PDB file of C-alpha atoms and ligand atoms in Angstrom:
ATOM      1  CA  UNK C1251      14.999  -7.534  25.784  1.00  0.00           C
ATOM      2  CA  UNK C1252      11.978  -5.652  24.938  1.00  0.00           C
ATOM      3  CA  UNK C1253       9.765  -6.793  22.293  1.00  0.00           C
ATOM      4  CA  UNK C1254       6.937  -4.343  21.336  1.00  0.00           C
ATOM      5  CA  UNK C1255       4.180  -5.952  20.238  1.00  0.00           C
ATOM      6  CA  UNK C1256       1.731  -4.721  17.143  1.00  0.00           C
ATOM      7  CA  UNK C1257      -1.596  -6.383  15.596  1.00  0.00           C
ATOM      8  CA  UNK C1258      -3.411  -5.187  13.011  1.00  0.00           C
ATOM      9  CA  UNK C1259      -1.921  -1.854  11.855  1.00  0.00           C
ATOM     10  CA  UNK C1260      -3.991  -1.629   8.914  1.00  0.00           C
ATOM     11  CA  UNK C1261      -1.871   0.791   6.376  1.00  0.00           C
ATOM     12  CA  UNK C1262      -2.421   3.328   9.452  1.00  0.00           C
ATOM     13  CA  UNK C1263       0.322   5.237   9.233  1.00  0.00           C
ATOM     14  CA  UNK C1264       0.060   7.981  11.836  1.00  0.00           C
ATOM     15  CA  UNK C1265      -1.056   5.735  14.127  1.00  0.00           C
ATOM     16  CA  UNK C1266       1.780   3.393  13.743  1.00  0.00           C
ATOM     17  CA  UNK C1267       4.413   5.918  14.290  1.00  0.00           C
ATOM     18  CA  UNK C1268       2.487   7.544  17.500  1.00  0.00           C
ATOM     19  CA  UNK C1269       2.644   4.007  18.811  1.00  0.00           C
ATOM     20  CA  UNK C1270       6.650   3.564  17.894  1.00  0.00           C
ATOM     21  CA  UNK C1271       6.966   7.137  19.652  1.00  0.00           C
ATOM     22  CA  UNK C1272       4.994   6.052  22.741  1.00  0.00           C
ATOM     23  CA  UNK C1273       6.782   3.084  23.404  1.00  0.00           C
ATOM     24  CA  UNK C1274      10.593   4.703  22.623  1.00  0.00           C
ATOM     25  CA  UNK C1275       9.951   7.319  25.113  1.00  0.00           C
ATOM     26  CA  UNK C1276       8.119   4.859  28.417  1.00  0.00           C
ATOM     27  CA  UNK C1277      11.089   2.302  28.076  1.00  0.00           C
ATOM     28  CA  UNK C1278      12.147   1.422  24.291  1.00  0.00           C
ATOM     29  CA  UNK C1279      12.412  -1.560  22.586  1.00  0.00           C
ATOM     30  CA  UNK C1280      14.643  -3.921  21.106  1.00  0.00           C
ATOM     31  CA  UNK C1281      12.892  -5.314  18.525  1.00  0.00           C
ATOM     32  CA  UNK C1282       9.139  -5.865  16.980  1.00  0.00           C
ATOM     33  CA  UNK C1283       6.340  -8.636  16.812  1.00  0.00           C
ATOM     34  CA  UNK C1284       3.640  -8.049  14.387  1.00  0.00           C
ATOM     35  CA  UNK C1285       0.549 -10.082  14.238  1.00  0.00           C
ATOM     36  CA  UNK C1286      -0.523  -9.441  10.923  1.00  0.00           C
ATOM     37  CA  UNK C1287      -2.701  -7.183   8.414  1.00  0.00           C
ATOM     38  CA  UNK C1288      -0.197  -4.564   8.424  1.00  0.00           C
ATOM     39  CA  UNK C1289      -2.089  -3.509   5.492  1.00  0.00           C
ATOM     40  CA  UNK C1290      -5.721  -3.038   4.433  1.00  0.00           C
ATOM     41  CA  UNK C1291      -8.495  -0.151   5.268  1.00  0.00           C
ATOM     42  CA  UNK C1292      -5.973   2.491   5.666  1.00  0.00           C
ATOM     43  CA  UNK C1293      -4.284   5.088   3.469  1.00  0.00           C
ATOM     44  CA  UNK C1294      -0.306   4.014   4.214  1.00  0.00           C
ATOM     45  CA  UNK C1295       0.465   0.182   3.120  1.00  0.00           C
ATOM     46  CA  UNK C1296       3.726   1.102   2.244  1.00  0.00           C
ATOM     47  CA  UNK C1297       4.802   3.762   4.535  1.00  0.00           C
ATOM     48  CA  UNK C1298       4.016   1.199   7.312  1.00  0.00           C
ATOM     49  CA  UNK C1299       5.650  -2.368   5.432  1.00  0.00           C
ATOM     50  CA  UNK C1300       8.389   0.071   5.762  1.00  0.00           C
ATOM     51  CA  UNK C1301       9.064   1.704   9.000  1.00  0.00           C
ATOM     52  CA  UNK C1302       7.802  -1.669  10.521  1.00  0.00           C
ATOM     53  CA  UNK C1303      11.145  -3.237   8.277  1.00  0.00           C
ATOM     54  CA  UNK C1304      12.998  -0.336   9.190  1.00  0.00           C
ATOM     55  CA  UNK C1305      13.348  -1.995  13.094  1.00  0.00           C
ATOM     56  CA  UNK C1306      14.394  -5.565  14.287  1.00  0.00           C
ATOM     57  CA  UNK C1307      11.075  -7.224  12.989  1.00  0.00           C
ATOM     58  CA  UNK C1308       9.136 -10.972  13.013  1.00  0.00           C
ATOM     59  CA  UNK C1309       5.890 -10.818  11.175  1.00  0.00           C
ATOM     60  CA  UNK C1310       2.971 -13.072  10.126  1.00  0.00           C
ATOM     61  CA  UNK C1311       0.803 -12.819   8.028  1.00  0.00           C
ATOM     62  CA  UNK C1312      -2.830 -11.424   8.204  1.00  0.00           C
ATOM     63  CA  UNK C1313      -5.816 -12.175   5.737  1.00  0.00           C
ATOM     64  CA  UNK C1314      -5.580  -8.878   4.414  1.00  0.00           C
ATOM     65  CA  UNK C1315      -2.130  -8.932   3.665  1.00  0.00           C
ATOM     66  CA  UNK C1316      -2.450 -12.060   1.583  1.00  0.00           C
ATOM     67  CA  UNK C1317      -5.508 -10.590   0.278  1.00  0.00           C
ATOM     68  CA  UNK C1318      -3.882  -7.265  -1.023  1.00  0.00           C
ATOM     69  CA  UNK C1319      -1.183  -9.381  -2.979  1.00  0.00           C
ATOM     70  CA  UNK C1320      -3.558 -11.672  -4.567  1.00  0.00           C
ATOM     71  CA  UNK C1321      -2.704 -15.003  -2.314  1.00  0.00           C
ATOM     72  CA  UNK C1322      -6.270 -15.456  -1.185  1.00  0.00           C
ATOM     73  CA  UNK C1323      -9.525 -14.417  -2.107  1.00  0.00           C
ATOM     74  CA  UNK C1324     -11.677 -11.361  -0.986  1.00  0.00           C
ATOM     75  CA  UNK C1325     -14.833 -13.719  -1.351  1.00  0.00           C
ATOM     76  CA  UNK C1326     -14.964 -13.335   2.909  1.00  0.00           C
ATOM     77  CA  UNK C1327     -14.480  -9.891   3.042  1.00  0.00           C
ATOM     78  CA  UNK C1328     -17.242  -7.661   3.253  1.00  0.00           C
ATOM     79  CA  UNK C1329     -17.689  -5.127   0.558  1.00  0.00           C
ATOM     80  CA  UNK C1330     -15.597  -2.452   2.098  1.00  0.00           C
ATOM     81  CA  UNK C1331     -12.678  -4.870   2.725  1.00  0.00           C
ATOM     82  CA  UNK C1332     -12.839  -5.640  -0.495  1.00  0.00           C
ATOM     83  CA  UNK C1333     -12.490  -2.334  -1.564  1.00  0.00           C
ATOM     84  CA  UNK C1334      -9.827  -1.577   0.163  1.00  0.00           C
ATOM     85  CA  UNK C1335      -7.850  -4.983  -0.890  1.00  0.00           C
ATOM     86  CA  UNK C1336      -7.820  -3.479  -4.121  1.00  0.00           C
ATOM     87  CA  UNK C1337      -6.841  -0.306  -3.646  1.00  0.00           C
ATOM     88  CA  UNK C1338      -4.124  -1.849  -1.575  1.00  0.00           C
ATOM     89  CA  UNK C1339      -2.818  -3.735  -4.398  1.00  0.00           C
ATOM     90  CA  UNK C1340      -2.507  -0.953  -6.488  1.00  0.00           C
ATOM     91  CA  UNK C1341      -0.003   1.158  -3.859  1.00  0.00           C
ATOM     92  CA  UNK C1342       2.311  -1.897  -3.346  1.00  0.00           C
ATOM     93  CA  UNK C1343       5.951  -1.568  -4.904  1.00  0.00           C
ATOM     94  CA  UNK C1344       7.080  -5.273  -5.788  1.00  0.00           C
ATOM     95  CA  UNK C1345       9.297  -5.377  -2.941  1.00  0.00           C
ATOM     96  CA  UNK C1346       6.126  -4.840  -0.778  1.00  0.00           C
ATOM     97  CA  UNK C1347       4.496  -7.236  -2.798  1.00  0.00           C
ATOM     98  CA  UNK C1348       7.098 -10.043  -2.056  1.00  0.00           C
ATOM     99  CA  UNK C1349       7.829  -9.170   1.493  1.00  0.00           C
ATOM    100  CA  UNK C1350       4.074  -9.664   2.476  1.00  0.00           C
ATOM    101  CA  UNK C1351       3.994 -13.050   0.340  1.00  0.00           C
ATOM    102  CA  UNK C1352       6.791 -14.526   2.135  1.00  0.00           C
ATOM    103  CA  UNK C1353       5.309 -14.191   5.887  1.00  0.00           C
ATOM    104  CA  UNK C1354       5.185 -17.461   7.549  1.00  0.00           C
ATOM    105  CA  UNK C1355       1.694 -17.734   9.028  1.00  0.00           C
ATOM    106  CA  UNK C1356       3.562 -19.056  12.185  1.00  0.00           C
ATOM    107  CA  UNK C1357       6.660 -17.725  13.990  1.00  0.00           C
ATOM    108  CA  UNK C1358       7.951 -18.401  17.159  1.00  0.00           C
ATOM    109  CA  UNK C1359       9.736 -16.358  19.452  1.00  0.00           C
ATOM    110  CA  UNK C1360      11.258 -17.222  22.919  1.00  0.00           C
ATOM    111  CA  UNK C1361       8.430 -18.662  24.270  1.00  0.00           C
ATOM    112  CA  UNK C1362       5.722 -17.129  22.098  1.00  0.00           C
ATOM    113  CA  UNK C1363       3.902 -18.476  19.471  1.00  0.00           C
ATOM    114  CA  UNK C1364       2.309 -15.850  17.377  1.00  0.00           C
ATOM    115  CA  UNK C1365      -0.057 -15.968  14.889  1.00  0.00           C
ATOM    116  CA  UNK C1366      -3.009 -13.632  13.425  1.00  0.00           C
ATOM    117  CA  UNK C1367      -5.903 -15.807  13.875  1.00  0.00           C
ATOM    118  CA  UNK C1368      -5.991 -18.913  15.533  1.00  0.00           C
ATOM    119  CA  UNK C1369      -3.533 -22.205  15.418  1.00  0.00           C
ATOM    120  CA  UNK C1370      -6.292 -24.191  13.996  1.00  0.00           C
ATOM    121  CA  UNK C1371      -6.754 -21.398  10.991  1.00  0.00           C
ATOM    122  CA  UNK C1372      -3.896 -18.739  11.262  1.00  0.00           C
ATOM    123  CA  UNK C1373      -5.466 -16.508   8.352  1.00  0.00           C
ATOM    124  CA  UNK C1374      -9.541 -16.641   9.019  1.00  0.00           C
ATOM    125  CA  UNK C1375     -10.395 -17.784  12.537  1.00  0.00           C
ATOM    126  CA  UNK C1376     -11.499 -15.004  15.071  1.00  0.00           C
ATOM    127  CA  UNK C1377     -10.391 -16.415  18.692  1.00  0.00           C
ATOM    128  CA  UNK C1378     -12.908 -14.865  20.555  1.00  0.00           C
ATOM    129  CA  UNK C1379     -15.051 -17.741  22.534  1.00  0.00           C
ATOM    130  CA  UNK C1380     -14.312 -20.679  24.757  1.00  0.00           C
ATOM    131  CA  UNK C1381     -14.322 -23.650  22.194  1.00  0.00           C
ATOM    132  CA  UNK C1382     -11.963 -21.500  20.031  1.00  0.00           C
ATOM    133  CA  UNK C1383      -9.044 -20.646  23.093  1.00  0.00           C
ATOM    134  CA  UNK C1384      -9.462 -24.209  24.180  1.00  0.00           C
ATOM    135  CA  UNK C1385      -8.518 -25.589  20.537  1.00  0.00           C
ATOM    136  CA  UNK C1386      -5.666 -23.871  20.294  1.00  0.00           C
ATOM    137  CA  UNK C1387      -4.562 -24.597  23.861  1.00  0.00           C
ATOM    138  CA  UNK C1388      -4.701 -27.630  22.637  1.00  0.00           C
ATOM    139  CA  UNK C1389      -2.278 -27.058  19.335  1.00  0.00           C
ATOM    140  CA  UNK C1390       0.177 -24.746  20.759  1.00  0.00           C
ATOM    141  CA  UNK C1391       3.384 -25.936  21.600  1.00  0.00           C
ATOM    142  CA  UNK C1392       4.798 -22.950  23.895  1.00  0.00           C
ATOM    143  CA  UNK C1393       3.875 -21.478  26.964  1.00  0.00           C
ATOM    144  CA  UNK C1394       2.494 -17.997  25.506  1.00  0.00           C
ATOM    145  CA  UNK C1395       0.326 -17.370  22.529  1.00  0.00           C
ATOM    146  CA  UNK C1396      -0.008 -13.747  20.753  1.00  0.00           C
ATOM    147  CA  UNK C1397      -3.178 -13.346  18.365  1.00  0.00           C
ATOM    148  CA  UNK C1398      -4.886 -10.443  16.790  1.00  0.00           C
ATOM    149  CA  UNK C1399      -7.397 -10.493  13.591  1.00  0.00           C
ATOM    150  CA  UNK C1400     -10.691  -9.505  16.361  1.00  0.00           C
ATOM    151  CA  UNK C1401      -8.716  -6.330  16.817  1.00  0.00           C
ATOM    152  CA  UNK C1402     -10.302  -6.731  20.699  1.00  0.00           C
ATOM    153  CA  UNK C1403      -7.585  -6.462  23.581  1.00  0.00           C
ATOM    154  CA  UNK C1404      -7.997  -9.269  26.354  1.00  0.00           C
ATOM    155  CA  UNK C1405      -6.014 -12.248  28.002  1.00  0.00           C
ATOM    156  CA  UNK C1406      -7.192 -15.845  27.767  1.00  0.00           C
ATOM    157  CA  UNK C1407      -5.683 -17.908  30.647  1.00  0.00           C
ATOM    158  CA  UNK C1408      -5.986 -21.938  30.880  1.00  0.00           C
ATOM    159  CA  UNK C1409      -6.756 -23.438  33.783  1.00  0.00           C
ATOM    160  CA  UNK C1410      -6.801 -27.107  34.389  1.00  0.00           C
ATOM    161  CA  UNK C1411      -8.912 -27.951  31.370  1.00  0.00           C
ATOM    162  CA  UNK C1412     -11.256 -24.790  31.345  1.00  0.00           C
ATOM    163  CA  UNK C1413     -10.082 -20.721  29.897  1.00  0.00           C
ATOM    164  CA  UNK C1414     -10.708 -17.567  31.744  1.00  0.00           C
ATOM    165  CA  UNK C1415     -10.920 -14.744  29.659  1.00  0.00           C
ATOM    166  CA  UNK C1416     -10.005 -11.427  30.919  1.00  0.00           C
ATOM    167  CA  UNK C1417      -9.488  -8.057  30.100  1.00  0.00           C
ATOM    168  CA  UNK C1418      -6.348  -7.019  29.071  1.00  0.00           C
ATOM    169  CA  UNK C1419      -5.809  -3.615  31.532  1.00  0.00           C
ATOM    170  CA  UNK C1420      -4.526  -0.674  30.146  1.00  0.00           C
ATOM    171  CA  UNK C1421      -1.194   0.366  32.225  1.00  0.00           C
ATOM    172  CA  UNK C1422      -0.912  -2.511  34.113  1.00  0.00           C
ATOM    173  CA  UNK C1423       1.900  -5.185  34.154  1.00  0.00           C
ATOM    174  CA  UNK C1424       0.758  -9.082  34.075  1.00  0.00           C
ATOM    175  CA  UNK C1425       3.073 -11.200  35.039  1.00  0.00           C
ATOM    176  CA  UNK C1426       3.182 -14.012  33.032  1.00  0.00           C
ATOM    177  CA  UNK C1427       3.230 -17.110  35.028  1.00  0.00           C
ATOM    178  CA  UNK C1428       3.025 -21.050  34.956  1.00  0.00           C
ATOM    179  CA  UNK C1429       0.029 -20.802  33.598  1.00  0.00           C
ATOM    180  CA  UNK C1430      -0.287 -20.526  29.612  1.00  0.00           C
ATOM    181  CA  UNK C1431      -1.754 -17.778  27.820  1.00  0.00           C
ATOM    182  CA  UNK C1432      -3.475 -16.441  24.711  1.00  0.00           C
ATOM    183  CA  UNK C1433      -2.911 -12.871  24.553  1.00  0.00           C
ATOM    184  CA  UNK C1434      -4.299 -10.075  21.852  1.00  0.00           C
ATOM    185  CA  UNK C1435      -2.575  -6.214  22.570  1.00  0.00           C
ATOM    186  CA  UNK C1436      -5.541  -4.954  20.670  1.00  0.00           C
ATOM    187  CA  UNK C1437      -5.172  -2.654  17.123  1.00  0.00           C
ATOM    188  CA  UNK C1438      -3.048  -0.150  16.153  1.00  0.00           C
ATOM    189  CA  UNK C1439      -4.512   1.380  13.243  1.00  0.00           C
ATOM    190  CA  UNK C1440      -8.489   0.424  13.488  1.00  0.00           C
ATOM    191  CA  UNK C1441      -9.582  -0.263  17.268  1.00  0.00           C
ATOM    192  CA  UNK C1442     -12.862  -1.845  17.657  1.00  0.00           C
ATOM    193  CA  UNK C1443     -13.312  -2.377  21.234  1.00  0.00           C
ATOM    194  CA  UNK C1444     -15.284   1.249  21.381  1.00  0.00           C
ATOM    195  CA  UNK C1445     -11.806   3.179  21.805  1.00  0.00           C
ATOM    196  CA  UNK C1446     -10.323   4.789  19.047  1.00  0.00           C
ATOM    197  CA  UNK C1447      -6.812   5.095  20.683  1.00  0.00           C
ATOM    198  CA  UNK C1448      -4.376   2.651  18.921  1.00  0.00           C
ATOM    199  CA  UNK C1449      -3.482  -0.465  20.910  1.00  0.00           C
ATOM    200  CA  UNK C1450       0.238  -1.820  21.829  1.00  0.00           C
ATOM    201  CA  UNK C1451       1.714  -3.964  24.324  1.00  0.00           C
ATOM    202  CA  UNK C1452       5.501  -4.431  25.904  1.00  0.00           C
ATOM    203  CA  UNK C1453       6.605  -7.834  26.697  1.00  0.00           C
ATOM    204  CA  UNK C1454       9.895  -7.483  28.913  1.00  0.00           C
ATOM    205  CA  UNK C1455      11.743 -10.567  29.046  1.00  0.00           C
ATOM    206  CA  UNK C1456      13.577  -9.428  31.469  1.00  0.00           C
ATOM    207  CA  UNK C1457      10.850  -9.104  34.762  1.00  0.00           C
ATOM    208  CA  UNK C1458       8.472 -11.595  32.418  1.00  0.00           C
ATOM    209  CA  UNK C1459       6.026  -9.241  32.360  1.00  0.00           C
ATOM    210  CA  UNK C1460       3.274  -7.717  29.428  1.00  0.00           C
ATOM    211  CA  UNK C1461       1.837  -4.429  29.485  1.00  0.00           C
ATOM    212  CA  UNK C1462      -1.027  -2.952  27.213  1.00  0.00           C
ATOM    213  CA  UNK C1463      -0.665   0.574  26.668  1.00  0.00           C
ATOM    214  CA  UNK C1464      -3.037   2.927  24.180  1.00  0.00           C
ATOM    215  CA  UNK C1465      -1.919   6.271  22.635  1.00  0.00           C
ATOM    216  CA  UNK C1466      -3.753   9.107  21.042  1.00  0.00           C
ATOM    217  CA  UNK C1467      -3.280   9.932  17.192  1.00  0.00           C
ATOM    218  CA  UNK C1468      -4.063  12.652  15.033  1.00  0.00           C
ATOM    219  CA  UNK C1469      -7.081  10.375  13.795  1.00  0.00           C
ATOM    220  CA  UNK C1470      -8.385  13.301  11.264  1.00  0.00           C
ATOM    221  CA  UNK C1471      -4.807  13.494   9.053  1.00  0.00           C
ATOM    222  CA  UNK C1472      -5.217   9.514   8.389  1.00  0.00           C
ATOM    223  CA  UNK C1473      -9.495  10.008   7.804  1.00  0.00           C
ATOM    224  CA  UNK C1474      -8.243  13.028   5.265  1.00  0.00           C
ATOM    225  CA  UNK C1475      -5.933  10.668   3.313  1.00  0.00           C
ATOM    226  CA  UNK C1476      -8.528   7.982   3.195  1.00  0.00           C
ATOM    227  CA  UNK C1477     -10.975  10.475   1.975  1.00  0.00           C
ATOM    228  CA  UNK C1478      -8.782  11.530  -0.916  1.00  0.00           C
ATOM    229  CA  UNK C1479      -8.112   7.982  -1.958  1.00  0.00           C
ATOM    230  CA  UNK C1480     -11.916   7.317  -2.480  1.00  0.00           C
ATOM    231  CA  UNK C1481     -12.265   5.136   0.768  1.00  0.00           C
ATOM    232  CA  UNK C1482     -15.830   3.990   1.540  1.00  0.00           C
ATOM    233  CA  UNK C1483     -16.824   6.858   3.806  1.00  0.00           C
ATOM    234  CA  UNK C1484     -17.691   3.743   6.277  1.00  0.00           C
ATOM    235  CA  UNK C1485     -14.140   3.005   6.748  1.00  0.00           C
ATOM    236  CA  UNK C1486     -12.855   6.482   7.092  1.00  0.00           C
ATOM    237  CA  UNK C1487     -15.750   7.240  10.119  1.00  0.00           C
ATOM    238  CA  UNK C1488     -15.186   4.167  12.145  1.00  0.00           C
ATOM    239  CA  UNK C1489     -11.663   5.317  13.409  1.00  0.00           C
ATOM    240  CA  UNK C1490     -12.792   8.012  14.972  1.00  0.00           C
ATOM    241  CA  UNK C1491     -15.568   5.709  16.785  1.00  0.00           C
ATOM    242  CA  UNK C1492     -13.230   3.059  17.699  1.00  0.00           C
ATOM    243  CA  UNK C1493     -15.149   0.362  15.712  1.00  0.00           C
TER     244      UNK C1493
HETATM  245 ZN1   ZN O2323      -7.410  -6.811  10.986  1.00  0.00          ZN
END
């Protein structure tokens, strides 16, 4: 079993498919995990709830999918997320509406946890620093856990009572071993570690390995859409800057 692993898609439609194309021609899949905000920023939030639905799928849910449907606040986004939360609501269909407010924050599979945050806060909290790995080391109830939400690739390895964080290599298999892991594969729709490729991994069951892998896009057809929508123009630059 392959399992091909998304985080934060953001309503990024061409990016989304480039990465379902990518991965269906290196060695398929069998099925998808998605870490969350499938929608918010980008033109698409329907297009992608549904070609995401379209394949064998487990989903949580991101801040800006609540957000979009009206289950949380926007009082923590900035201005532009805002923005684009409520342009977002207005392109849902009510079966998009009701699919995003049934995620589960949580879901397991096989021996991942995944989650868009953090296990402490599964919605808000950015795992990005030592204290934050180490508390939910210290909550997570599996050997593996997949994050997104920083939209910043990298593996987070425990040892003994300390983390390691490393980066996450593009192209090259990690075996995942006895010890546990945190793991974010990085965005699809709006990368902000300086790349503006979209962001995937592979997790093969099979040789228990995970591989990162980044694909180009046709980033100007998604900035065009955004532009015709009335995007901030701050949202519709940064894709092309990876930030
Ligand atoms: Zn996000």
């Amino acid at each position: 079993m392959r399992a091909l692993i998304v985080a934060d898609v953001h309503s990024n439609l061409e990016a989304l498919e480039a990465v379902m194309t990518d991965a269906s021609q290196r060695e398929g899949f069998d099925t998808v995990w998605s870490l969350g905000d499938v929608v918010g920023y980008g033109p698409d939030p329907g297009p992608c709830i549904d070609l995401l639905r379209s394949h064998d799928l487990v989903c949580v849910a991101g801040n800006h999918d609540f957000a979009a449907i009206g289950k949380i606040g926007t009082d923590e986004f900035n201005p532009f997320a805002a923005a684009a939360a409520r342009w977002t609501a207005s392109q849902l269909k009510s079966g998009h509406v009701s699919y995003l407010a049934n995620l589960a924050k949580v879901e397991r599979c096989e021996n991942f946890i995944l989650v868009h945050g953090s296990l402490r806060d599964p919605i808000w909290e950015y795992l990005v620093g030592q204290l934050a790995a180490l508390d939910s080391f210290s909550r997570l109830e599996s050997s593996y856990c997949l994050v997104g939400h920083s939209h910043m690739p990298f593996l987070c390895v425990e040892m003994d009572s300390d983390v390691d964080f490393r980066s996450f290599v593009e192209g090259k298999s990690t075996a995942l071993g006895p010890n546990r892991m945190i793991i974010n594969p990085g965005s699809v729709g709006q990368p902000r570690d300086g790349d503006p490729r979209s962001s995937y991994a592979i997790y093969d069951n099979y040789t228990g390995t995970i591989v990162r892998y980044r694909v180009t896009y046709d980033i100007s057809v998604t900035q065009e859409k955004m532009r015709r929508a009335g995007m901030p123009n701050y949202l519709v630059q940064r894709l092309s800057k990876g930030q």
